[in-house]
Amino acid sequence: MHAGVRLRILKEIEQEIGSLVYRLISYLLHPYVLLLLLLGGTLAYLWRKRPEQRRSLLCLAVPFLLLVVLSTPVVGYLAVGSLEWQYPRQDERPQDAQAIVVLGSGVMAPDRWRERAELDLNALARALHAARLYHQADPCLLLVTGGKPDPSSPGEACADLMKEFLVQMGVRGSDVLVEHHSQTTYENAVESRKLLEPRRVHRIVLVTEAIHLPRAVRCFRKQGFEVVPSGCRYQKTEFKPSTYEFLPTLAALADCEDAAHEWIGLAWYWLAGRI
């Protein structure tokens, strides 16, 4: 083999090893991973040194192992995917849709650093997706729905901020309806019906995050709407097997938390007759 080729291959191997070592060190130094290692090491030490207390230690070991499992990206992928995969991506507005309904999300209230309230990332993603749908064909009615979780908090309601943003994105202000009283997904649907039913609007495109669609779609269908789900922020569209998919991370635990919130919400809404 030519000396120059051999040298280039050695440099590539060295760079690959260096990148792998850097990623491993970065992973091990993450505070969440360090705490897991510390707790796991402590449990293993006590399990070995105090066999008479192993029955009691099981009360700690089982939750710890469950936490580790729920923190693995592969489990987070399946948890979020179980919700997102119910409604495949729909980026086209049907010609017979009478209105677009976009659900409000969070708002960052004004404070010493923020002069006025601002939409959070989820609300921005929903509004951007709704604007794209609006511009695909002739102008149509667009309803933004979502008030303040805490009415006493300063700043505008989410729906008001979303309308302002949509107008900046080229949506005609006269086409935007605002509902700023609802505080939950169920109330979004109920208040939307009050505004759209007198206008004889029944077939809607519903915009929210993909993970939120299963609960939102059921709420709106319960109110008599014919719903075309159009989700944004699909997170689990492709699984790439690797060692890191089976190592615990805080981000994966957050995925499981988000999925649990939606599944518990679905169960509660079903028991309460809201879906």
Coordinates of C-alpha atoms in Angstrom, one line a residue:
M1 CA 0.0 0.0 0.0
H2 CA 1.3 3.5 -0.9
A3 CA 2.7 5.4 2.1
G4 CA 0.5 8.4 1.5
V5 CA -2.7 6.3 1.4
R6 CA -1.7 4.4 4.5
L7 CA -1.1 7.8 6.3
R8 CA -4.5 9.1 5.2
I9 CA -6.2 5.9 6.5
L10 CA -4.4 6.2 9.8
K11 CA -5.5 9.8 10.2
E12 CA -9.1 8.9 9.5
I13 CA -9.0 6.1 12.0
E14 CA -7.4 8.5 14.6
Q15 CA -10.2 11.1 14.0
E16 CA -12.9 8.4 14.3
I17 CA -11.5 7.1 17.6
G18 CA -11.1 10.7 18.9
S19 CA -14.7 11.5 18.0
L20 CA -15.9 8.3 19.7
V21 CA -13.9 9.0 22.9
Y22 CA -15.2 12.6 23.0
R23 CA -18.8 11.4 22.6
L24 CA -18.3 8.8 25.3
I25 CA -16.7 11.3 27.8
S26 CA -19.4 13.9 27.1
Y27 CA -22.1 11.2 27.7
L28 CA -20.5 10.0 31.0
L29 CA -20.1 13.5 32.3
H30 CA -23.7 14.4 31.8
P31 CA -25.2 15.1 35.3
Y32 CA -28.1 12.8 34.9
V33 CA -25.8 9.9 33.7
L34 CA -23.4 10.6 36.6
L35 CA -26.3 10.4 39.1
L36 CA -27.5 7.1 37.6
L37 CA -24.0 5.7 37.8
L38 CA -23.6 6.8 41.4
L39 CA -27.0 5.4 42.5
G40 CA -26.4 2.2 40.6
G41 CA -23.0 1.7 42.1
T42 CA -24.3 2.4 45.6
L43 CA -27.1 -0.2 45.1
A44 CA -24.6 -2.8 43.7
Y45 CA -22.3 -2.2 46.7
L46 CA -25.0 -2.5 49.3
W47 CA -26.4 -5.6 47.5
R48 CA -23.0 -7.3 47.7
K49 CA -22.0 -6.2 51.2
R50 CA -25.3 -6.6 53.0
P51 CA -27.1 -9.7 51.7
E52 CA -29.4 -9.7 54.7
Q53 CA -30.9 -6.5 53.5
R54 CA -31.5 -7.5 49.9
R55 CA -35.3 -7.8 50.2
S56 CA -35.4 -4.2 51.4
L57 CA -33.0 -3.1 48.7
L58 CA -35.4 -4.5 46.1
C59 CA -37.7 -1.6 46.9
L60 CA -35.0 0.7 45.6
A61 CA -33.5 -1.5 42.9
V62 CA -36.7 -2.2 41.0
P63 CA -37.6 1.5 40.6
F64 CA -34.0 2.3 39.7
L65 CA -34.0 -0.3 36.9
L66 CA -37.4 0.9 35.7
L67 CA -36.0 4.5 35.6
V68 CA -33.0 3.2 33.5
V69 CA -35.2 1.4 31.1
L70 CA -37.5 4.4 30.7
S71 CA -34.5 6.6 30.0
T72 CA -33.3 4.6 27.0
P73 CA -33.9 6.3 23.6
V74 CA -35.3 3.1 22.1
V75 CA -38.1 3.1 24.8
G76 CA -38.7 6.8 24.3
Y77 CA -38.9 6.2 20.6
L78 CA -41.6 3.6 21.0
A79 CA -43.5 5.6 23.6
V80 CA -43.7 8.8 21.5
G81 CA -44.2 6.8 18.3
S82 CA -47.2 4.9 19.8
L83 CA -49.0 8.3 19.6
E84 CA -47.5 9.9 16.5
W85 CA -47.9 6.9 14.3
Q86 CA -51.7 6.9 14.7
Y87 CA -51.9 9.8 12.2
P88 CA -49.4 9.8 9.3
R89 CA -48.0 13.1 8.2
Q90 CA -50.6 15.3 6.3
D91 CA -49.1 18.4 4.8
E92 CA -51.8 19.1 2.2
R93 CA -55.0 21.0 2.8
P94 CA -58.0 19.1 1.3
Q95 CA -59.9 21.2 -1.2
D96 CA -63.2 20.6 0.7
A97 CA -61.8 21.7 4.1
Q98 CA -63.9 24.6 5.3
A99 CA -61.5 25.9 8.0
I100 CA -58.1 25.4 9.6
V101 CA -58.2 25.1 13.4
V102 CA -54.8 25.5 15.2
L103 CA -54.6 24.8 18.9
G104 CA -52.7 27.2 21.2
S105 CA -49.8 26.1 23.3
G106 CA -47.6 27.9 25.8
V107 CA -46.7 31.5 26.2
M108 CA -43.6 33.0 27.8
A109 CA -44.9 35.8 30.0
P110 CA -43.2 39.2 30.0
D111 CA -40.6 39.8 32.7
R112 CA -37.6 42.0 33.3
W113 CA -35.8 40.6 30.2
R114 CA -38.9 40.1 28.0
E115 CA -40.8 43.3 27.2
R116 CA -43.9 41.4 26.1
A117 CA -45.3 37.9 26.0
E118 CA -43.9 35.5 23.3
L119 CA -45.1 32.2 21.9
D120 CA -43.2 29.1 22.9
L121 CA -41.6 26.7 20.4
N122 CA -44.7 24.5 20.2
A123 CA -47.0 27.4 19.5
L124 CA -44.6 28.7 16.8
A125 CA -44.4 25.4 15.1
R126 CA -48.2 25.0 15.1
A127 CA -48.7 28.6 13.7
L128 CA -46.0 28.1 11.0
H129 CA -47.7 24.8 9.9
A130 CA -51.1 26.4 9.8
A131 CA -49.7 29.3 7.7
R132 CA -48.3 26.9 5.2
L133 CA -51.7 25.1 4.9
Y134 CA -53.4 28.4 4.5
H135 CA -51.2 29.5 1.6
Q136 CA -51.6 26.2 -0.3
A137 CA -54.9 27.2 -1.9
D138 CA -57.5 29.9 -1.9
P139 CA -57.8 31.8 1.4
C140 CA -60.0 30.1 4.0
L141 CA -61.2 30.6 7.6
L142 CA -58.5 30.0 10.2
L143 CA -59.4 29.7 13.8
V144 CA -56.7 30.0 16.6
T145 CA -57.9 28.7 20.0
G146 CA -56.2 28.9 23.4
G147 CA -56.3 31.2 26.4
K148 CA -54.2 31.8 29.4
P149 CA -53.7 28.9 31.9
D150 CA -53.5 31.5 34.5
P151 CA -55.9 34.5 33.7
S152 CA -54.1 36.7 36.1
S153 CA -50.7 36.3 34.4
P154 CA -49.5 39.4 32.5
G155 CA -49.4 39.6 28.7
E156 CA -51.7 38.5 25.9
A157 CA -53.4 35.1 25.5
C158 CA -51.8 32.5 23.2
A159 CA -54.5 32.8 20.5
D160 CA -54.0 36.6 20.3
L161 CA -50.2 36.2 19.8
M162 CA -50.8 33.5 17.3
K163 CA -53.1 35.7 15.2
E164 CA -50.5 38.4 15.3
F165 CA -47.8 36.0 14.1
L166 CA -50.1 34.5 11.4
V167 CA -50.8 38.0 10.0
Q168 CA -47.0 38.5 9.8
M169 CA -46.8 35.3 7.8
G170 CA -49.2 36.7 5.2
V171 CA -52.5 35.4 6.5
R172 CA -55.3 37.9 6.0
G173 CA -56.4 39.3 9.4
S174 CA -60.1 39.1 8.3
D175 CA -59.7 35.3 7.8
V176 CA -58.5 34.7 11.4
L177 CA -61.0 33.9 14.2
V178 CA -59.7 34.1 17.7
E179 CA -60.9 32.1 20.7
H180 CA -59.0 33.0 23.8
H181 CA -61.0 31.6 26.7
S182 CA -60.2 27.8 26.5
Q183 CA -57.5 26.4 28.8
T184 CA -57.5 22.7 27.9
T185 CA -57.8 20.6 24.7
Y186 CA -61.4 19.7 25.6
E187 CA -62.3 23.4 26.0
N188 CA -60.5 24.1 22.7
A189 CA -63.0 21.8 21.0
V190 CA -66.1 23.1 22.8
E191 CA -65.3 26.8 22.3
S192 CA -64.4 26.1 18.6
R193 CA -67.8 24.5 18.1
K194 CA -69.5 27.6 19.5
L195 CA -67.7 29.8 16.9
L196 CA -67.8 27.5 13.9
E197 CA -71.2 26.0 14.2
P198 CA -73.1 29.2 13.4
R199 CA -70.9 29.6 10.3
R200 CA -71.9 26.0 9.3
V201 CA -68.3 24.8 9.4
H202 CA -68.1 21.1 9.9
R203 CA -65.0 19.8 8.0
I204 CA -61.8 21.2 9.5
V205 CA -58.1 20.7 9.3
L206 CA -56.8 20.3 12.8
V207 CA -53.3 21.5 13.6
T208 CA -51.2 20.6 16.6
E209 CA -48.1 18.5 17.5
A210 CA -48.2 14.9 16.2
I211 CA -48.0 13.5 19.7
H212 CA -51.0 15.6 20.7
L213 CA -53.2 14.6 17.8
P214 CA -54.8 11.4 19.2
R215 CA -56.4 13.3 22.1
A216 CA -57.2 16.5 20.1
V217 CA -58.8 14.7 17.2
R218 CA -61.0 12.7 19.5
C219 CA -62.1 15.8 21.3
F220 CA -63.1 17.6 18.1
R221 CA -64.9 14.6 16.7
K222 CA -66.8 14.3 19.9
Q223 CA -68.1 17.9 19.2
G224 CA -69.4 16.8 15.8
F225 CA -66.5 18.0 13.6
E226 CA -65.3 16.0 10.6
V227 CA -61.5 16.2 11.3
V228 CA -58.5 16.0 8.9
P229 CA -55.5 15.7 11.3
S230 CA -52.5 17.7 10.3
G231 CA -49.7 17.3 12.8
C232 CA -46.4 19.1 13.1
R233 CA -43.2 18.4 14.9
Y234 CA -43.1 14.7 14.2
Q235 CA -40.2 13.4 16.3
K236 CA -40.0 9.7 15.8
T237 CA -40.0 9.2 12.0
E238 CA -37.0 6.9 11.7
F239 CA -35.1 4.6 14.0
K240 CA -31.3 4.2 13.5
P241 CA -30.0 1.3 15.5
S242 CA -26.8 2.1 17.5
T243 CA -25.3 1.5 20.9
Y244 CA -26.4 4.9 22.1
E245 CA -30.1 4.0 21.6
F246 CA -29.8 1.7 24.5
L247 CA -27.9 4.0 26.9
P248 CA -30.0 6.1 29.3
T249 CA -30.4 9.8 28.6
L250 CA -32.5 12.6 30.2
A251 CA -34.0 13.4 26.7
A252 CA -35.4 9.9 26.4
L253 CA -36.9 10.1 29.9
A254 CA -38.5 13.4 28.8
D255 CA -40.0 11.6 25.8
C256 CA -41.5 9.0 28.0
E257 CA -42.9 11.7 30.3
D258 CA -44.6 13.5 27.3
A259 CA -46.0 10.2 26.0
A260 CA -47.3 9.3 29.5
H261 CA -49.0 12.7 29.8
E262 CA -50.9 12.1 26.6
W263 CA -51.9 8.5 27.3
I264 CA -53.1 9.5 30.8
G265 CA -54.9 12.4 29.3
L266 CA -56.6 10.0 26.8
A267 CA -57.7 7.7 29.6
W268 CA -59.0 10.6 31.7
Y269 CA -60.9 12.1 28.8
W270 CA -62.5 8.8 28.0
L271 CA -63.6 8.2 31.6
A272 CA -65.0 11.7 31.7
G273 CA -66.9 11.3 28.4
R274 CA -65.0 14.0 26.6
I275 CA -63.8 11.7 23.8

